[in-house]
Amino acid sequence: MTAVTPAFAEKADRAKPTQIDSDAMQYDDTKQTTVFTGNVTLTKGTLVIRGDRLVLRQDPEGYQYGTAYGNPATFRQKRDGIDQFVTGLGQQLEYDGKTEIVKFRDRAQVKRLERERVTDELHGNLIVYDSRTEFISVESGGARAATPENPGGRVRVIIQPRTTEAPAPAAVPLKPAERIAPAPAR
């Protein structure tokens, strides 16, 4: 990702309730874990994680830690104060609610979007995204991590050109000529 003015994950998300929808749920009180299966969607403010399976636990302070599995599992969150989103996917996502770090594993991809336009795109086998500091690290996975978007499985970064759309020139109203000069005689 390119250097820009920092814009962190939506701060308001921290105080929002967590809602999880799924086809089934099992809760283990001894281990303090809940397993959601079947078309799972976790929503917390603008943060949305989707997968086939989600293992969630909560610590005594109320912070939540989740691991989502899917083919792929996906992530989306609005950045604070600007009209941008960070989206990502991997076969496994690990979310740490205390540190606000997301790890995308196995054929991972992260994109930054302005509205729906992709501005930056990362591919690798492990992508660690710290939404508080906007720090991202990417590790390759070689041939076993190859995808159609990244056939070599190496770290791949695509930075789109920044558009500085100049405003269209103001239209100049046309006026009829007050007098048309006659053409010179030949």
PDB file of C-alpha atoms in Angstrom, residues 8 99-102 128-136:
ATOM      1  CA  PHE A   8      -7.741   3.974  10.652  1.00  0.00           C
ATOM      2  CA  THR A  99      -5.490  -5.408  19.029  1.00  0.00           C
ATOM      3  CA  GLU A 100      -7.749  -5.035  15.944  1.00  0.00           C
ATOM      4  CA  ILE A 101      -5.370  -7.188  13.906  1.00  0.00           C
ATOM      5  CA  VAL A 102      -6.644  -9.452  11.149  1.00  0.00           C
ATOM      6  CA  VAL A 128      -1.327  -9.330   8.599  1.00  0.00           C
ATOM      7  CA  TYR A 129      -3.399  -6.139   8.719  1.00  0.00           C
ATOM      8  CA  ASP A 130      -3.310  -3.895  11.806  1.00  0.00           C
ATOM      9  CA  SER A 131      -6.324  -1.640  11.399  1.00  0.00           C
ATOM     10  CA  ARG A 132      -5.265   0.673  14.256  1.00  0.00           C
ATOM     11  CA  THR A 133      -1.877   1.577  12.776  1.00  0.00           C
ATOM     12  CA  GLU A 134      -2.569   0.778   9.089  1.00  0.00           C
ATOM     13  CA  PHE A 135       0.471  -1.508   9.093  1.00  0.00           C
ATOM     14  CA  ILE A 136       0.382  -4.426   6.680  1.00  0.00           C
TER      15      ILE A 136
END
